[in-house]
Amino acid sequence: MSRTVAPPLNVLAVAGSLKEHSVTRVVMRWLAAELEGTGCTVDVLDLRAENLPLFNPDNYRELPAYPQLQQRVHKADVILLGSPDYHGSIGGAVKNFLDYYWQEFAGKLFVPVVASHEKGLTVIDQIRTVARQCYAWTLPYGVSFAEKTDVAEGQIINATLRQRLSMLARDSRVYGTLLACQRQADLTGKEVCFMAKHRA
């Protein structure tokens, strides 16, 4: 495998809850700090602060904020997706964010992080489905957590969750780097591969 991407790894951490006191936001900021501590460059995209309009395929490219947000997505090698579990589904804000992009996700690593009282398995599966449809990769597991038992008063209170999040951060960095290196090699190479259609 050609290793042509130099560190630091670029990570986009999407905090996908619109709740003011969100446990999803707490966990995503913890992961951001963990990854920054290992040399990654982390951009936290807080969807509560972005106020991204409902996706409309007729005019989304005309939105004033779209070009800058597109650049943030384009720059990312790894995309951490933090979503609440609403009715066994991805939160609406996260789904709305995902609807804006497609080709920008190709060849990148998606990492599911889910706030759920029921393990968040269906949400993790839906994130995998989105990744597959956009020719992205996913970490082979996700991390879920619950309000009050795992996260309370702006802090992660469960030691087991902290260990699992540390593992998630490590695996996101290691496998994200491998995939980013191969993605860049595929984009600049001449071999037949699924990234060939994204070459300049």
Coordinates of N, CA and C in Angstrom, one line a residue:
M1 N 0.8 -1.2 0.0 CA 0.0 0.0 0.0 C 0.9 1.2 0.0
S2 N 0.5 2.2 -0.8 CA 1.3 3.4 -0.9 C 0.9 4.3 0.3
R3 N 1.9 4.9 1.0 CA 1.6 5.7 2.1 C 2.0 7.2 1.7
T4 N 1.1 7.9 1.2 CA 1.4 9.2 0.6 C 0.8 10.4 1.5
V5 N 0.0 10.1 2.5 CA -0.6 11.1 3.3 C 0.2 11.3 4.5
A6 N 0.7 12.5 4.7 CA 1.5 12.9 5.9 C 0.5 13.3 7.0
P7 N 0.9 13.0 8.2 CA 0.1 13.5 9.3 C 0.1 15.0 9.4
P8 N -0.8 15.7 10.0 CA -1.8 15.0 10.9 C -3.1 14.6 10.1
L9 N -3.7 13.6 10.7 CA -5.0 13.1 10.1 C -6.1 14.2 10.4
N10 N -6.9 14.5 9.4 CA -8.0 15.5 9.5 C -9.3 14.8 9.9
V11 N -9.8 15.1 11.0 CA -11.0 14.5 11.5 C -12.1 15.5 11.6
L12 N -13.3 15.2 11.1 CA -14.5 16.1 11.3 C -15.4 15.4 12.3
A13 N -15.6 16.0 13.4 CA -16.4 15.4 14.5 C -17.8 16.1 14.5
V14 N -18.8 15.4 14.0 CA -20.1 16.0 13.9 C -21.0 15.7 15.1
A15 N -21.3 16.8 15.8 CA -22.1 16.7 17.0 C -23.6 17.0 16.5
G16 N -24.4 15.9 16.4 CA -25.6 16.0 15.7 C -26.9 16.1 16.5
S17 N -26.7 16.6 17.8 CA -27.9 16.9 18.6 C -28.2 18.4 18.7
L18 N -29.5 18.7 18.6 CA -29.9 20.1 18.7 C -30.2 20.5 20.1
K19 N -30.2 19.6 21.0 CA -30.5 19.8 22.4 C -29.4 20.7 23.1
E20 N -29.9 21.6 23.9 CA -29.0 22.5 24.5 C -27.9 21.8 25.4
H21 N -28.4 21.0 26.3 CA -27.5 20.2 27.2 C -27.4 18.8 26.6
S22 N -26.6 18.6 25.6 CA -26.6 17.4 24.8 C -25.4 16.5 25.3
V23 N -25.8 15.2 25.6 CA -24.7 14.2 25.9 C -23.9 13.9 24.7
T24 N -24.6 13.9 23.5 CA -23.8 13.7 22.3 C -22.7 14.7 22.1
R25 N -23.0 15.9 22.4 CA -22.0 17.0 22.3 C -20.8 16.8 23.3
V26 N -21.2 16.4 24.5 CA -20.2 16.1 25.5 C -19.2 15.0 25.0
V27 N -19.7 13.9 24.5 CA -18.9 12.8 24.0 C -18.1 13.2 22.8
M28 N -18.7 13.9 21.9 CA -17.9 14.3 20.7 C -16.8 15.2 21.0
R29 N -17.0 16.1 22.0 CA -15.9 17.0 22.4 C -14.8 16.2 23.1
W30 N -15.2 15.2 23.9 CA -14.2 14.4 24.6 C -13.4 13.6 23.5
L31 N -14.0 13.1 22.5 CA -13.3 12.4 21.4 C -12.4 13.3 20.7
A32 N -12.8 14.6 20.5 CA -12.0 15.5 19.8 C -10.7 15.8 20.5
A33 N -10.9 16.0 21.9 CA -9.7 16.2 22.7 C -8.8 15.0 22.7
E34 N -9.3 13.8 22.7 CA -8.5 12.6 22.7 C -7.7 12.5 21.4
L35 N -8.4 12.8 20.3 CA -7.7 12.7 19.0 C -6.7 13.8 18.8
E36 N -7.0 15.0 19.3 CA -6.0 16.1 19.2 C -4.8 15.8 20.0
G37 N -5.0 15.1 21.1 CA -3.8 14.7 22.0 C -2.9 13.7 21.3
T38 N -3.3 13.0 20.3 CA -2.5 12.1 19.5 C -2.0 12.7 18.2
G39 N -2.2 14.0 18.0 CA -1.7 14.7 16.8 C -2.6 14.9 15.7
C40 N -3.9 14.5 15.8 CA -4.8 14.7 14.8 C -5.3 16.1 14.8
T41 N -5.7 16.6 13.6 CA -6.4 17.9 13.5 C -7.9 17.6 13.5
V42 N -8.6 18.2 14.5 CA -10.0 17.9 14.6 C -10.8 19.2 14.5
D43 N -11.8 19.1 13.6 CA -12.8 20.2 13.4 C -14.1 19.7 13.9
V44 N -14.6 20.3 15.0 CA -15.9 20.0 15.6 C -17.0 20.7 14.9
L45 N -17.9 20.0 14.2 CA -19.1 20.6 13.6 C -20.3 20.4 14.4
D46 N -20.7 21.4 15.1 CA -21.8 21.4 16.0 C -23.1 21.8 15.3
L47 N -23.9 20.9 15.0 CA -25.1 21.2 14.1 C -26.1 22.1 14.8
R48 N -26.1 22.2 16.1 CA -26.9 23.2 16.8 C -26.4 24.6 16.5
A49 N -25.1 24.8 16.4 CA -24.6 26.1 16.1 C -24.7 26.5 14.6
E50 N -24.6 25.4 13.7 CA -24.6 25.7 12.3 C -26.0 26.1 11.8
N51 N -27.0 25.6 12.4 CA -28.4 25.9 11.9 C -28.5 25.6 10.4
L52 N -28.2 24.5 10.0 CA -28.2 24.1 8.6 C -29.6 23.9 8.1
P53 N -30.0 24.7 7.1 CA -31.4 24.6 6.6 C -31.8 23.2 6.1
L54 N -33.0 22.9 6.1 CA -33.5 21.6 5.6 C -33.0 21.4 4.1
F55 N -32.4 20.3 3.8 CA -31.9 20.1 2.5 C -32.9 20.2 1.4
N56 N -32.6 21.0 0.4 CA -33.5 21.1 -0.7 C -32.6 20.9 -2.0
P57 N -32.8 19.9 -2.7 CA -31.9 19.6 -3.8 C -31.9 20.7 -4.9
D58 N -33.0 21.5 -4.9 CA -33.1 22.5 -6.0 C -32.2 23.7 -5.7
N59 N -31.8 24.0 -4.5 CA -31.1 25.2 -4.2 C -30.0 25.2 -3.2
Y60 N -29.6 23.9 -2.7 CA -28.7 23.9 -1.6 C -27.3 24.5 -1.9
R61 N -26.9 24.4 -3.1 CA -25.6 25.0 -3.5 C -25.6 26.5 -3.5
E62 N -26.8 27.1 -3.4 CA -26.9 28.6 -3.4 C -26.8 29.1 -2.0
L63 N -26.9 28.3 -1.0 CA -26.8 28.8 0.4 C -25.5 29.4 0.7
P64 N -25.5 30.6 1.3 CA -24.2 31.3 1.6 C -23.2 30.4 2.4
A65 N -23.7 29.6 3.3 CA -22.8 28.8 4.1 C -22.3 27.5 3.5
Y66 N -22.9 27.2 2.3 CA -22.6 25.9 1.7 C -21.1 25.7 1.3
P67 N -20.5 26.7 0.6 CA -19.1 26.5 0.1 C -18.1 26.2 1.3
Q68 N -18.2 27.0 2.4 CA -17.3 26.8 3.5 C -17.5 25.4 4.2
L69 N -18.8 25.0 4.3 CA -19.1 23.8 5.0 C -18.6 22.6 4.1
Q70 N -18.8 22.8 2.8 CA -18.3 21.7 1.8 C -16.8 21.6 2.0
Q71 N -16.1 22.7 2.1 CA -14.6 22.6 2.3 C -14.2 21.8 3.5
R72 N -15.0 22.0 4.6 CA -14.7 21.3 5.9 C -14.9 19.8 5.7
V73 N -16.0 19.4 5.0 CA -16.2 18.0 4.7 C -15.2 17.5 3.8
H74 N -14.8 18.2 2.7 CA -13.9 17.8 1.7 C -12.5 17.5 2.4
K75 N -12.1 18.4 3.3 CA -10.8 18.3 4.0 C -10.7 17.1 4.9
A76 N -11.8 16.6 5.4 CA -11.8 15.5 6.4 C -11.4 14.2 5.8
D77 N -10.5 13.4 6.6 CA -10.2 12.0 6.2 C -11.1 11.1 7.0
V78 N -11.5 11.5 8.2 CA -12.4 10.6 9.0 C -13.5 11.5 9.4
I79 N -14.7 10.9 9.4 CA -15.9 11.6 9.9 C -16.6 10.9 11.0
L80 N -16.5 11.5 12.2 CA -17.1 11.0 13.4 C -18.6 11.5 13.4
L81 N -19.5 10.6 13.4 CA -20.9 11.0 13.3 C -21.6 10.7 14.7
G82 N -21.8 11.8 15.4 CA -22.5 11.6 16.7 C -24.0 11.9 16.6
S83 N -24.8 10.9 16.8 CA -26.2 11.1 16.6 C -27.0 10.6 17.8
P84 N -28.1 11.3 18.2 CA -29.0 10.7 19.1 C -29.8 9.6 18.4
D85 N -30.4 8.7 19.2 CA -31.2 7.6 18.7 C -32.7 8.1 18.8
Y86 N -33.3 8.5 17.7 CA -34.7 8.9 17.8 C -35.5 7.8 17.0
H87 N -36.4 7.1 17.8 CA -37.2 6.1 17.3 C -36.4 5.0 16.5
G88 N -35.3 4.7 17.0 CA -34.4 3.7 16.4 C -33.8 4.2 15.1
S89 N -33.7 5.5 14.9 CA -33.2 6.1 13.7 C -32.2 7.2 13.9
I90 N -31.4 7.5 12.9 CA -30.5 8.7 12.9 C -31.3 9.9 13.2
G91 N -30.7 10.8 14.1 CA -31.4 12.1 14.4 C -31.6 12.9 13.1
G92 N -32.6 13.7 13.1 CA -32.9 14.5 11.9 C -31.8 15.4 11.5
A93 N -31.1 16.1 12.4 CA -30.1 17.0 12.1 C -28.9 16.3 11.4
V94 N -28.6 15.1 11.9 CA -27.5 14.3 11.3 C -27.9 13.9 9.8
K95 N -29.1 13.4 9.7 CA -29.6 13.0 8.4 C -29.6 14.2 7.4
N96 N -30.0 15.3 7.9 CA -30.0 16.5 7.1 C -28.6 16.9 6.6
F97 N -27.7 16.8 7.5 CA -26.3 17.1 7.2 C -25.8 16.1 6.1
L98 N -26.0 14.8 6.3 CA -25.6 13.8 5.4 C -26.2 14.0 4.0
D99 N -27.4 14.5 3.9 CA -28.1 14.7 2.6 C -27.4 15.7 1.7
Y100 N -26.6 16.6 2.3 CA -25.9 17.7 1.6 C -24.8 17.1 0.7
Y101 N -24.3 15.9 1.1 CA -23.0 15.5 0.5 C -23.1 14.1 0.0
W102 N -22.2 13.7 -0.9 CA -22.2 12.4 -1.5 C -20.7 12.1 -1.9
Q103 N -20.3 12.7 -3.0 CA -18.9 12.4 -3.5 C -17.9 12.8 -2.5
E104 N -18.1 13.8 -1.6 CA -17.2 14.2 -0.6 C -16.9 13.1 0.4
F105 N -17.8 12.1 0.5 CA -17.6 11.1 1.5 C -16.8 9.9 0.9
A106 N -16.7 9.8 -0.4 CA -16.1 8.6 -1.0 C -14.7 8.3 -0.5
G107 N -14.5 7.0 -0.1 CA -13.2 6.6 0.3 C -12.8 7.0 1.7
K108 N -13.6 7.6 2.4 CA -13.3 8.1 3.8 C -13.9 7.1 4.8
L109 N -13.5 7.4 6.1 CA -13.9 6.5 7.2 C -15.0 7.2 8.0
F110 N -16.2 6.5 8.1 CA -17.3 6.9 9.0 C -17.1 6.2 10.3
V111 N -17.4 6.9 11.4 CA -17.3 6.3 12.7 C -18.6 6.7 13.5
P112 N -19.4 5.6 13.8 CA -20.7 5.9 14.5 C -20.6 6.0 16.0
V113 N -21.2 7.1 16.5 CA -21.2 7.4 18.0 C -22.7 7.8 18.3
V114 N -23.3 7.0 19.1 CA -24.8 7.1 19.3 C -25.2 7.2 20.7
A115 N -26.0 8.3 21.0 CA -26.6 8.4 22.3 C -27.9 7.6 22.3
S116 N -28.0 6.6 23.1 CA -29.2 5.7 23.0 C -29.4 4.9 24.3
H117 N -30.6 4.7 24.7 CA -30.9 3.9 25.9 C -31.1 2.4 25.4
E118 N -31.0 2.2 24.1 CA -31.2 0.8 23.6 C -30.1 0.4 22.7
K119 N -28.9 0.7 23.0 CA -27.6 0.3 22.3 C -27.4 1.0 21.0
G120 N -28.4 1.6 20.4 CA -28.2 2.3 19.2 C -27.9 1.5 17.9
L121 N -28.2 0.2 18.0 CA -27.7 -0.7 16.9 C -28.3 -0.3 15.6
T122 N -29.6 0.0 15.6 CA -30.2 0.4 14.3 C -29.7 1.7 13.7
V123 N -29.3 2.6 14.6 CA -28.7 3.9 14.1 C -27.3 3.6 13.5
I124 N -26.6 2.7 14.2 CA -25.2 2.4 13.7 C -25.4 1.7 12.3
D125 N -26.4 0.8 12.2 CA -26.6 0.2 10.9 C -27.0 1.2 9.8
Q126 N -27.8 2.2 10.2 CA -28.2 3.2 9.2 C -27.0 4.1 8.7
I127 N -26.1 4.4 9.7 CA -24.9 5.1 9.3 C -24.0 4.2 8.4
R128 N -24.0 2.9 8.6 CA -23.2 2.0 7.7 C -23.9 2.0 6.3
T129 N -25.2 2.1 6.3 CA -25.9 2.1 5.0 C -25.6 3.4 4.2
V130 N -25.6 4.5 4.9 CA -25.2 5.8 4.2 C -23.8 5.7 3.7
A131 N -22.9 5.2 4.5 CA -21.5 5.1 4.1 C -21.4 4.2 2.8
R132 N -22.1 3.1 2.8 CA -22.0 2.2 1.7 C -22.5 2.9 0.4
Q133 N -23.6 3.6 0.6 CA -24.2 4.3 -0.6 C -23.3 5.4 -1.2
C134 N -22.5 5.9 -0.3 CA -21.6 7.0 -0.7 C -20.2 6.5 -0.9
Y135 N -20.0 5.2 -1.0 CA -18.7 4.6 -1.3 C -17.6 5.0 -0.2
A136 N -18.1 5.1 1.0 CA -17.3 5.3 2.2 C -17.1 4.0 3.0
W137 N -16.1 4.0 3.9 CA -15.9 2.9 4.8 C -16.5 3.2 6.1
T138 N -16.7 2.2 6.9 CA -17.1 2.4 8.3 C -16.2 1.5 9.3
L139 N -16.0 2.1 10.4 CA -15.4 1.3 11.5 C -16.3 0.1 11.7
P140 N -15.7 -1.1 12.0 CA -16.6 -2.3 12.1 C -17.4 -2.3 13.4
Y141 N -17.4 -1.3 14.2 CA -18.2 -1.2 15.4 C -18.5 0.3 15.7
G142 N -19.4 0.5 16.5 CA -19.7 1.9 17.0 C -19.8 1.9 18.5
V143 N -19.9 3.1 19.1 CA -20.0 3.2 20.5 C -21.4 3.9 20.8
S144 N -22.1 3.3 21.8 CA -23.3 3.9 22.2 C -23.2 4.2 23.7
F145 N -24.0 5.1 24.2 CA -24.0 5.5 25.6 C -25.4 6.1 25.9
A146 N -25.6 6.2 27.2 CA -26.9 6.7 27.7 C -26.8 7.9 28.6
E147 N -27.8 8.7 28.6 CA -27.8 9.9 29.5 C -28.0 9.4 30.9
K148 N -27.4 10.0 31.9 CA -27.5 9.8 33.3 C -26.6 8.6 33.8
T149 N -26.7 7.5 33.1 CA -25.9 6.3 33.5 C -24.4 6.4 33.0
D150 N -24.2 7.0 31.8 CA -22.9 7.1 31.2 C -22.4 8.5 31.2
V151 N -23.3 9.5 30.9 CA -22.9 10.9 30.8 C -23.9 11.7 31.6
A152 N -23.3 12.6 32.5 CA -24.2 13.4 33.4 C -23.4 14.7 33.7
E153 N -24.2 15.8 33.7 CA -23.7 17.1 34.1 C -22.4 17.5 33.3
G154 N -22.5 17.2 32.0 CA -21.4 17.5 31.2 C -20.1 16.7 31.3
Q155 N -20.2 15.6 31.9 CA -19.0 14.7 32.1 C -19.4 13.3 31.8
I156 N -18.3 12.5 31.3 CA -18.5 11.1 31.1 C -18.2 10.5 32.5
I157 N -19.2 9.8 33.1 CA -19.1 9.3 34.4 C -18.8 7.7 34.4
N158 N -18.9 7.1 33.3 CA -18.7 5.7 33.2 C -17.3 5.4 32.7
A159 N -16.5 4.7 33.6 CA -15.1 4.4 33.2 C -15.0 3.5 32.0
T160 N -15.9 2.5 31.9 CA -15.9 1.6 30.8 C -16.2 2.3 29.5
L161 N -17.1 3.3 29.5 CA -17.3 4.1 28.3 C -16.1 4.9 27.9
R162 N -15.4 5.5 28.9 CA -14.1 6.2 28.5 C -13.1 5.3 27.9
Q163 N -13.0 4.0 28.4 CA -12.1 3.1 27.8 C -12.5 2.7 26.3
R164 N -13.8 2.5 26.1 CA -14.3 2.2 24.8 C -14.1 3.4 23.8
L165 N -14.3 4.6 24.3 CA -14.1 5.8 23.5 C -12.6 5.9 23.2
S166 N -11.8 5.6 24.1 CA -10.3 5.7 23.8 C -9.9 4.7 22.7
M167 N -10.6 3.5 22.8 CA -10.3 2.5 21.7 C -10.9 3.0 20.4
L168 N -12.0 3.6 20.4 CA -12.6 4.2 19.2 C -11.7 5.2 18.6
A169 N -11.2 6.1 19.4 CA -10.3 7.2 19.0 C -9.1 6.6 18.3
R170 N -8.5 5.6 19.0 CA -7.3 4.9 18.5 C -7.5 4.3 17.2
D171 N -8.6 3.5 17.1 CA -8.9 2.8 15.8 C -9.3 3.8 14.7
S172 N -10.0 4.9 15.0 CA -10.3 5.9 14.0 C -9.0 6.5 13.5
R173 N -8.0 6.7 14.3 CA -6.8 7.3 13.9 C -6.0 6.4 13.0
V174 N -5.8 5.1 13.5 CA -5.0 4.1 12.8 C -5.6 3.7 11.5
Y175 N -6.9 3.3 11.5 CA -7.5 2.9 10.2 C -7.8 4.1 9.3
G176 N -8.1 5.2 9.9 CA -8.4 6.4 9.2 C -7.1 6.8 8.4
T177 N -6.0 6.7 9.0 CA -4.7 7.0 8.3 C -4.4 6.1 7.2
L178 N -4.6 4.8 7.4 CA -4.4 3.8 6.4 C -5.3 4.1 5.2
L179 N -6.6 4.3 5.4 CA -7.5 4.6 4.3 C -7.2 5.9 3.6
A180 N -6.8 6.9 4.4 CA -6.5 8.2 3.8 C -5.3 8.1 2.9
C181 N -4.3 7.3 3.3 CA -3.1 7.1 2.5 C -3.5 6.4 1.1
Q182 N -4.3 5.4 1.3 CA -4.7 4.7 0.0 C -5.6 5.5 -0.8
R183 N -6.5 6.3 -0.2 CA -7.4 7.2 -0.9 C -6.6 8.1 -1.8
Q184 N -5.6 8.8 -1.2 CA -4.8 9.7 -1.9 C -4.0 9.0 -3.0
A185 N -3.5 7.8 -2.7 CA -2.8 7.1 -3.8 C -3.7 6.8 -4.9
D186 N -4.9 6.4 -4.6 CA -5.9 6.0 -5.7 C -6.3 7.3 -6.5
L187 N -6.4 8.4 -5.8 CA -6.8 9.6 -6.5 C -5.7 10.1 -7.5
T188 N -4.4 9.9 -7.1 CA -3.3 10.3 -7.9 C -2.7 9.3 -8.9
G189 N -3.2 8.0 -8.7 CA -2.7 6.9 -9.5 C -3.4 6.7 -10.8
K190 N -3.1 5.6 -11.4 CA -3.8 5.3 -12.7 C -4.4 3.9 -12.7
E191 N -4.4 3.2 -11.6 CA -5.0 1.9 -11.6 C -6.5 2.0 -11.6
V192 N -7.1 0.9 -12.1 CA -8.6 0.9 -12.0 C -9.0 0.6 -10.6
C193 N -9.9 1.5 -10.1 CA -10.3 1.3 -8.7 C -11.6 2.2 -8.5
F194 N -12.3 2.0 -7.4 CA -13.6 2.7 -7.3 C -13.4 4.2 -7.1
M195 N -12.2 4.6 -6.7 CA -11.9 6.1 -6.5 C -11.5 6.7 -7.9
A196 N -11.4 5.9 -8.9 CA -10.9 6.5 -10.2 C -11.8 7.6 -10.7
K197 N -13.1 7.4 -10.5 CA -14.1 8.4 -11.0 C -14.0 9.8 -10.3
H198 N -13.3 9.8 -9.2 CA -13.2 11.0 -8.4 C -11.9 11.7 -8.7
R199 N -11.1 11.2 -9.6 CA -9.8 11.9 -10.0 C -10.1 13.2 -10.7
A200 N -9.2 14.1 -10.5 CA -9.3 15.5 -11.1 C -9.1 15.4 -12.6

